[in-house]
Coordinates of C-alpha atoms and ligand atoms in Angstrom, one line a residue:
M20 CA 0.0 0.0 0.0
H21 CA 2.6 2.5 1.1
L22 CA 4.9 1.4 -1.8
I23 CA 1.9 2.2 -4.3
H24 CA 1.5 5.6 -2.7
R25 CA 5.1 6.2 -3.0
L26 CA 5.3 5.2 -6.6
F27 CA 2.5 7.3 -7.4
A28 CA 4.0 10.2 -5.8
I29 CA 7.2 9.5 -7.8
L30 CA 5.3 9.3 -10.9
L31 CA 3.6 12.7 -10.1
F32 CA 6.9 14.2 -9.5
V33 CA 8.2 13.0 -12.9
L34 CA 5.2 14.2 -14.7
A35 CA 5.5 17.5 -13.0
G36 CA 8.9 17.9 -14.2
L37 CA 8.2 17.2 -17.8
T38 CA 5.1 19.4 -18.1
P39 CA 6.3 22.9 -17.8
V40 CA 6.7 23.5 -21.5
S41 CA 4.0 25.5 -23.2
A42 CA 3.5 25.4 -26.8
R43 CA 2.8 28.6 -28.7
A44 CA 2.0 27.6 -32.3
A45 CA 0.8 24.0 -33.0
G46 CA 3.5 21.5 -32.1
E47 CA 6.0 24.3 -31.4
V48 CA 7.8 23.9 -27.8
L49 CA 9.5 27.1 -26.7
P50 CA 12.1 27.4 -23.7
V51 CA 10.0 28.8 -20.9
A52 CA 10.9 31.9 -18.7
L53 CA 10.1 30.8 -15.2
A54 CA 10.9 33.5 -12.8
G55 CA 12.9 36.8 -12.6
N56 CA 13.9 39.4 -10.2
I57 CA 15.7 42.8 -9.9
A58 CA 17.6 43.9 -6.9
G59 CA 20.2 46.4 -5.7
D60 CA 20.3 50.2 -5.8
S61 CA 21.3 53.1 -8.0
A62 CA 25.0 52.2 -7.7
S63 CA 24.8 48.4 -8.4
T64 CA 21.9 46.5 -9.8
R65 CA 21.4 42.8 -10.4
F66 CA 18.8 41.4 -12.9
F67 CA 18.0 37.9 -13.5
I68 CA 15.7 35.6 -15.4
D69 CA 15.4 31.7 -15.0
F70 CA 14.8 29.7 -17.9
D71 CA 14.0 25.9 -18.3
S72 CA 16.5 25.4 -20.9
E73 CA 19.8 27.2 -22.0
L74 CA 19.4 30.0 -24.7
P75 CA 21.8 32.0 -26.7
V76 CA 22.3 35.6 -25.2
K77 CA 23.7 38.7 -26.6
T78 CA 23.7 42.2 -24.8
F79 CA 23.9 45.7 -26.3
Y80 CA 24.1 49.1 -25.1
M81 CA 21.8 52.0 -26.7
D82 CA 21.5 55.5 -26.1
Q83 CA 18.6 57.9 -26.4
P84 CA 17.4 56.9 -23.9
N85 CA 20.2 54.8 -22.4
R86 CA 19.2 51.2 -22.4
I87 CA 20.6 47.7 -22.2
V88 CA 19.2 45.3 -24.7
I89 CA 19.4 41.7 -24.2
D90 CA 18.6 39.4 -27.3
I91 CA 17.9 35.7 -26.6
G92 CA 16.5 33.0 -28.7
E93 CA 12.7 32.6 -28.7
A94 CA 11.2 32.2 -25.4
D95 CA 7.8 32.0 -23.8
F96 CA 7.5 34.9 -21.0
E97 CA 4.1 33.7 -19.7
F98 CA 5.3 33.8 -16.0
A99 CA 5.1 37.6 -16.2
N100 CA 1.5 37.7 -17.3
G101 CA -0.1 40.2 -14.6
K102 CA 3.2 40.1 -12.5
A103 CA 5.7 42.3 -14.2
L104 CA 9.1 42.5 -13.0
E105 CA 9.3 45.6 -10.6
P106 CA 12.0 48.0 -11.8
R107 CA 14.4 49.2 -9.2
G108 CA 17.9 50.6 -8.8
L109 CA 19.6 51.5 -12.0
I110 CA 16.6 49.8 -14.0
T111 CA 13.6 52.2 -14.5
D112 CA 11.5 50.2 -17.0
V113 CA 11.5 46.5 -18.3
Q114 CA 10.1 45.4 -21.4
F115 CA 10.3 41.8 -22.7
G116 CA 8.8 39.7 -25.5
R117 CA 9.1 38.3 -29.0
I118 CA 10.8 40.6 -31.4
A119 CA 11.1 38.5 -34.6
K120 CA 10.7 34.8 -35.5
G121 CA 12.9 32.7 -33.3
R122 CA 14.2 35.8 -31.3
S123 CA 13.0 37.3 -28.0
R124 CA 14.3 40.5 -26.5
I125 CA 14.6 42.2 -22.9
V126 CA 15.0 45.9 -23.0
L127 CA 16.2 47.7 -19.7
T128 CA 15.8 51.4 -19.5
L129 CA 18.5 52.8 -17.4
L130 CA 18.2 55.6 -14.7
Q131 CA 21.7 56.8 -15.6
P132 CA 24.7 55.5 -17.6
A133 CA 25.6 52.0 -16.5
E134 CA 28.3 49.5 -17.3
I135 CA 27.7 45.7 -17.6
I136 CA 29.9 43.9 -15.1
K137 CA 28.7 40.4 -15.7
A138 CA 26.2 38.8 -18.2
S139 CA 25.9 35.3 -18.2
M140 CA 23.6 32.3 -18.8
S141 CA 24.5 29.2 -16.9
K142 CA 23.0 26.2 -15.3
R143 CA 22.0 26.7 -11.7
L144 CA 23.4 24.4 -9.1
D145 CA 21.1 21.9 -7.8
H146 CA 18.4 22.9 -10.3
D147 CA 17.3 22.0 -13.6
T148 CA 17.0 25.6 -14.8
Y149 CA 19.3 28.1 -16.3
R150 CA 19.8 31.6 -15.0
F151 CA 20.6 34.6 -17.2
L152 CA 22.2 36.9 -14.8
L153 CA 23.2 40.7 -15.4
D154 CA 25.2 42.7 -13.0
I155 CA 25.6 46.4 -13.8
D156 CA 27.1 49.5 -12.0
S157 CA 26.5 53.1 -12.5
T158 CA 29.2 54.9 -14.4
D159 CA 29.4 58.5 -16.0
E160 CA 28.5 59.7 -19.4
D161 CA 32.0 59.6 -20.9
T162 CA 32.5 56.0 -20.2
Y163 CA 28.9 55.1 -21.5
S164 CA 30.0 56.8 -24.7
A165 CA 33.0 54.9 -24.9
L166 CA 31.3 51.7 -24.5
L167 CA 28.8 52.7 -27.2
E168 CA 31.8 53.6 -29.5
E169 CA 33.6 50.3 -28.9
Q170 CA 30.2 48.2 -29.4
R171 CA 29.8 50.3 -32.8
K172 CA 33.4 49.1 -34.0
T173 CA 32.8 45.5 -33.2
I174 CA 29.0 44.9 -34.2
G175 CA 28.2 47.8 -36.4
E176 CA 24.7 49.3 -36.2
S177 CA 23.1 46.3 -38.0
G178 CA 23.2 43.8 -35.1
L179 CA 20.7 46.1 -33.3
K180 CA 18.0 46.3 -36.0
A181 CA 15.1 44.0 -36.2
H182 CA 15.0 41.8 -39.3
K183 CA 13.7 44.0 -42.1
G184 CA 10.9 43.2 -44.6
D185 CA 11.6 39.4 -44.9
R186 CA 8.1 38.8 -44.1
V187 CA 7.0 41.0 -46.9
K188 CA 5.8 39.0 -50.0
P189 CA 6.7 40.5 -53.4
V190 CA 4.1 42.4 -55.4
E191 CA 1.8 40.1 -57.1
K192 CA 0.1 41.2 -60.2
K193 CA -3.6 42.0 -59.6
E194 CA -6.5 40.8 -61.5
P195 CA -8.5 43.7 -62.9
G196 CA -11.6 44.6 -60.7
R197 CA -9.9 43.2 -57.4
F198 CA -8.5 45.5 -54.7
T199 CA -6.0 44.7 -52.1
I200 CA -6.6 45.8 -48.6
V201 CA -3.7 45.8 -46.0
L202 CA -5.0 45.5 -42.4
D203 CA -2.4 46.6 -39.7
P204 CA -3.1 45.2 -36.1
G205 CA -1.1 47.6 -34.1
H206 CA 1.9 46.6 -31.6
G207 CA 2.8 42.9 -31.0
G208 CA 5.5 40.7 -29.4
I209 CA 7.6 42.9 -26.9
D210 CA 5.4 45.9 -27.6
G211 CA 1.9 45.1 -25.8
G212 CA 0.4 48.5 -26.6
A213 CA -2.0 49.7 -24.1
T214 CA -3.1 47.6 -21.1
G215 CA -6.8 47.9 -19.8
R216 CA -7.5 48.0 -16.0
G217 CA -8.6 44.3 -16.5
G218 CA -5.2 43.3 -17.8
T219 CA -6.6 43.3 -21.5
Q220 CA -3.7 44.0 -23.9
E221 CA -4.1 46.1 -27.1
K222 CA -1.9 44.0 -29.2
D223 CA -4.4 40.9 -28.7
I224 CA -7.7 42.7 -29.1
V225 CA -6.6 44.4 -32.3
L226 CA -5.1 41.0 -33.9
D227 CA -8.6 39.4 -33.1
F228 CA -10.4 42.3 -34.6
A229 CA -8.3 42.1 -37.8
F230 CA -9.1 38.4 -38.1
K231 CA -12.8 39.1 -38.0
L232 CA -12.6 42.1 -40.4
R233 CA -10.6 40.1 -42.8
E234 CA -13.1 37.3 -42.9
L235 CA -15.9 39.8 -43.4
L236 CA -14.0 41.7 -46.1
E237 CA -13.1 38.6 -48.1
N238 CA -16.8 37.3 -48.1
A239 CA -18.1 40.7 -49.1
G240 CA -16.2 42.0 -52.1
P241 CA -13.5 41.5 -54.7
F242 CA -10.9 41.9 -51.9
D243 CA -7.5 40.4 -51.2
V244 CA -7.0 41.1 -47.6
L245 CA -3.5 41.0 -46.1
L246 CA -2.5 41.5 -42.3
T247 CA 0.8 43.0 -41.4
R248 CA 1.1 40.4 -38.8
E249 CA -0.9 37.3 -38.1
E250 CA 0.7 36.3 -34.6
D251 CA 2.1 37.8 -31.5
V252 CA 5.3 39.4 -33.0
F253 CA 6.7 42.7 -33.0
M254 CA 6.9 44.8 -36.3
S255 CA 8.9 48.1 -36.6
L256 CA 7.0 51.1 -38.2
R257 CA 9.3 50.9 -41.1
E258 CA 8.3 47.0 -41.6
R259 CA 4.7 48.0 -41.7
L260 CA 5.0 50.7 -44.1
S261 CA 7.2 48.6 -46.3
F262 CA 4.8 45.7 -46.1
N263 CA 1.9 48.0 -47.1
R264 CA 3.8 49.6 -50.2
R265 CA 5.2 46.3 -51.4
S266 CA 1.8 44.6 -51.3
N267 CA 0.7 47.2 -53.9
S268 CA -2.3 47.8 -51.8
D269 CA -5.2 50.1 -52.4
L270 CA -6.3 50.8 -48.9
F271 CA -4.5 50.5 -45.5
I272 CA -6.2 50.3 -42.3
S273 CA -4.1 50.4 -39.0
I274 CA -6.2 49.1 -36.1
H275 CA -5.6 50.3 -32.4
A276 CA -7.3 50.5 -29.1
D277 CA -5.1 52.8 -27.0
S278 CA -5.4 54.4 -23.6
L279 CA -5.7 57.8 -22.4
R280 CA -5.1 59.5 -19.1
Q281 CA -8.5 61.0 -19.6
R282 CA -10.3 57.8 -18.4
Y283 CA -13.8 59.2 -19.4
V284 CA -13.0 59.4 -23.0
R285 CA -14.5 56.5 -25.0
G286 CA -15.7 55.7 -28.5
S287 CA -14.2 55.1 -31.8
T288 CA -11.8 57.5 -33.6
I289 CA -10.8 57.8 -37.3
Y290 CA -7.3 59.4 -37.9
T291 CA -6.0 60.4 -41.2
L292 CA -2.3 61.6 -41.6
S293 CA -1.5 65.3 -41.5
K294 CA 1.8 67.2 -40.7
K295 CA 0.0 69.2 -37.8
A296 CA -2.2 67.5 -35.4
S297 CA -6.0 68.4 -35.4
D298 CA -5.8 68.7 -31.5
K299 CA -3.6 68.1 -28.5
L300 CA -5.1 64.5 -27.8
S301 CA -4.2 63.3 -31.2
E302 CA -0.8 64.8 -31.3
R303 CA 0.2 62.8 -28.1
L304 CA -1.3 59.7 -29.4
A305 CA 0.7 59.9 -32.6
E306 CA 3.7 60.5 -30.6
S307 CA 3.1 57.5 -28.4
E308 CA 2.4 55.3 -31.7
N309 CA 5.4 56.7 -33.2
S310 CA 7.7 55.6 -30.4
V311 CA 6.8 51.9 -30.4
D312 CA 10.3 51.3 -32.0
L313 CA 11.9 52.6 -28.8
V314 CA 9.9 50.5 -26.7
A315 CA 11.2 47.3 -28.6
G316 CA 14.8 48.4 -28.1
L317 CA 15.5 49.6 -31.7
A318 CA 17.7 52.5 -32.7
V319 CA 15.7 55.5 -33.6
E320 CA 15.1 55.2 -37.3
E321 CA 15.3 58.4 -39.3
E322 CA 11.7 59.9 -40.1
V323 CA 10.4 57.8 -43.1
A324 CA 10.9 60.8 -45.6
I325 CA 8.2 61.7 -48.1
V326 CA 10.1 62.8 -51.2
T327 CA 9.4 66.3 -52.3
D328 CA 9.3 65.4 -56.0
I329 CA 6.4 67.1 -57.5
L330 CA 4.8 64.1 -59.0
V331 CA 5.0 62.4 -55.7
D332 CA 3.4 65.6 -54.2
L333 CA 0.6 65.2 -56.6
T334 CA 0.1 61.5 -55.7
T335 CA 0.3 62.3 -52.0
R336 CA -2.3 65.1 -52.5
E337 CA -4.8 62.3 -54.4
T338 CA -3.9 60.0 -51.6
T339 CA -5.0 62.5 -48.9
R340 CA -8.0 63.1 -50.7
F341 CA -9.0 59.4 -50.9
S342 CA -8.0 58.9 -47.3
R343 CA -10.3 61.9 -46.3
R344 CA -13.1 60.4 -48.3
F345 CA -12.7 56.8 -46.7
S346 CA -12.6 58.5 -43.3
D347 CA -16.1 60.4 -44.1
I348 CA -17.8 57.1 -45.3
L349 CA -16.2 55.3 -42.3
V350 CA -17.8 57.6 -39.9
D351 CA -21.1 57.6 -41.7
R352 CA -21.3 53.9 -41.6
L353 CA -19.8 53.4 -37.9
S354 CA -22.1 56.0 -36.5
D355 CA -25.2 54.0 -37.1
K356 CA -23.7 51.0 -35.3
I357 CA -21.3 52.0 -32.7
R358 CA -20.4 54.9 -30.3
L359 CA -17.9 57.4 -31.6
I360 CA -16.0 59.9 -29.7
K361 CA -16.7 63.8 -30.0
N362 CA -15.2 65.0 -33.3
P363 CA -14.5 61.4 -34.5
Q364 CA -12.4 62.5 -37.5
R365 CA -9.1 63.5 -36.4
S366 CA -5.5 63.8 -37.8
A367 CA -1.8 63.7 -36.8
A368 CA 1.6 62.6 -38.1
F369 CA 1.3 58.8 -37.8
G370 CA 4.3 57.3 -39.2
V371 CA 2.5 54.2 -40.1
L372 CA 0.3 56.3 -42.6
K373 CA 3.1 57.7 -44.5
A374 CA 2.9 55.5 -47.6
P375 CA 2.6 58.4 -50.2
E376 CA 0.6 56.2 -52.8
V377 CA -1.8 54.3 -50.5
P378 CA -4.8 55.8 -49.0
G379 CA -5.3 54.9 -45.4
V380 CA -6.6 55.5 -42.0
L381 CA -5.8 54.5 -38.4
I382 CA -8.7 53.6 -36.4
E383 CA -8.7 53.7 -32.6
L384 CA -11.6 51.1 -32.0
G385 CA -12.0 52.6 -28.3
Y386 CA -9.9 53.1 -25.3
L387 CA -8.7 50.4 -23.0
S388 CA -8.5 53.3 -20.3
N389 CA -12.3 53.4 -20.1
A390 CA -14.1 50.4 -18.4
E391 CA -17.1 50.4 -20.7
D392 CA -14.9 50.5 -23.8
E393 CA -12.7 47.7 -22.4
K394 CA -15.7 45.5 -22.1
L395 CA -16.8 46.1 -25.6
L396 CA -13.4 45.7 -26.9
Q397 CA -13.5 42.1 -25.8
D398 CA -16.9 41.4 -27.0
D399 CA -17.4 39.3 -30.1
A400 CA -20.9 40.8 -31.1
W401 CA -19.1 44.3 -31.0
H402 CA -16.4 43.1 -33.1
A403 CA -19.0 41.6 -35.5
K404 CA -21.0 44.7 -36.1
T405 CA -18.0 47.1 -36.1
A406 CA -16.1 44.9 -38.6
Q407 CA -19.4 44.8 -40.6
A408 CA -19.6 48.6 -40.7
I409 CA -15.9 48.8 -41.9
T410 CA -16.6 46.3 -44.5
E411 CA -19.8 48.4 -45.8
A412 CA -17.4 51.4 -45.9
A413 CA -14.9 49.6 -47.8
I414 CA -17.3 48.6 -50.6
E415 CA -18.7 52.2 -50.8
F416 CA -15.3 53.6 -50.9
F417 CA -14.1 51.4 -53.9
S418 CA -17.4 51.9 -55.8
Y419 CA -16.7 55.6 -55.5
R420 CA -13.1 55.0 -56.4
I421 CA -13.6 53.2 -59.6
N422 CA -15.9 56.1 -60.8
Q423 CA -13.1 58.8 -60.3
Ligands
LIG510 ZN1 -1.9 51.5 -30.3

C-alpha cells in the first residue's frame, strides 16, 4: 500500500517535471521563462531571469534613452502575465517579448549610464534551470559613450536592428477589378500597446479584430486582404510601411485600441495623416504610436521621408483626398452601429500612414483606459458589428473610387 503511494508520488513528480513547457503555435515548444527578479540600488543592480533550458544571449548598449538590450532565442514569458518585474535601482523600465521569428528581447531602460559587469547564462547548481544573470554598475556619461563607440566598432549598427522586410511578400500582379486591402493590427510581441484595467492587452484585441474584419471583407467583395502580422510578433513602423507599399495595396487600415489619461474618453476615432495634429490629444497619441520602436529597443530610425518630388507631391495630394473620403464614409457607417468620440475625424503625423501612394486610416476602436470600452473591446458581437460597418464602408469607398 505504502509502496504504491510512493510510486504514485514519484510518478507525479516526474510528470510535473516534464510538463512546464508551453506550446505557442501547434507543435512548437518554446523555452519557458520561469521567474525573474531585480535587486540592488542606483549604484549597483542585479537582474536575473530563470529559464527551463539554455538560450543564446547577446547584450547591447543603446542611447537616447540609455538602455541595455538583451537578445535571446525565442522564449515564452508567460510567467510575467499580470506580474511584471518591478523596476528598481539602475533599472527604471523592463520590457520583454518576441521581437522576430526565433528571437526574443529584453529591454532595460537605465536611470543613468551603467556598465555591464557580468552577463551570463549558466546552469543553476542543484536545479534543472538556467539563469541569465546581469550585474550592472553606475558609470559616467564619458564611459558610457566609450562603451557605445567600442560596440559600434565590433558589431556595427546592423546588429541592433530587427530583421527588415523578410516577411513581406513580393508584389503580385492583380486581376482587374480586384482590390488589395492591408490590415495592420498595431503593436505585437515585445510591444504590448495599451493595457486595460482588467489586464487586456491592445496587441491581442486588435489582432482578433483584424481576423474578424478580414473574414467579412473577403466574403463581401473582390478584396484580397493581407495582414501585416498574423501572430504575436513585434513589427517596426518601417516594416509595416514597407509591407503596405510592397503589397501594392489600394487601402490601408491600421487598427488600435489605446489608452488615455482621461479615463472618461470613450468611443471610436478615425485618424488620417496630417503634418500638424488636429488637436492635443491626437498629437500625443501619434507621438506614443510613433515611439513603439523605442519600446522594442530599436535604434531611432530616421523619419520615413516623403520625397518632395512634384509627382510624388501630386500622388500624395490624391492619396490624402482618398483617405479623407474613406474616413467620411467610415464615420457615416460606424455612427449607425457604434459609439464614436466627439469629433471622430481627427488627424496627426502617424508614421505608419506615410505611404505616399496608399490611402489609409488609423482606427482607434476604443480606449482601454475606459471601463465600458474595455468590455466592448472584448465582446465578439461588438467586433462583428464594427467589422461589418467597416466592410460596408470599404465597398462604398471602392465603388466611389472606380468612378473617379
Ligand atoms: Zn496602439
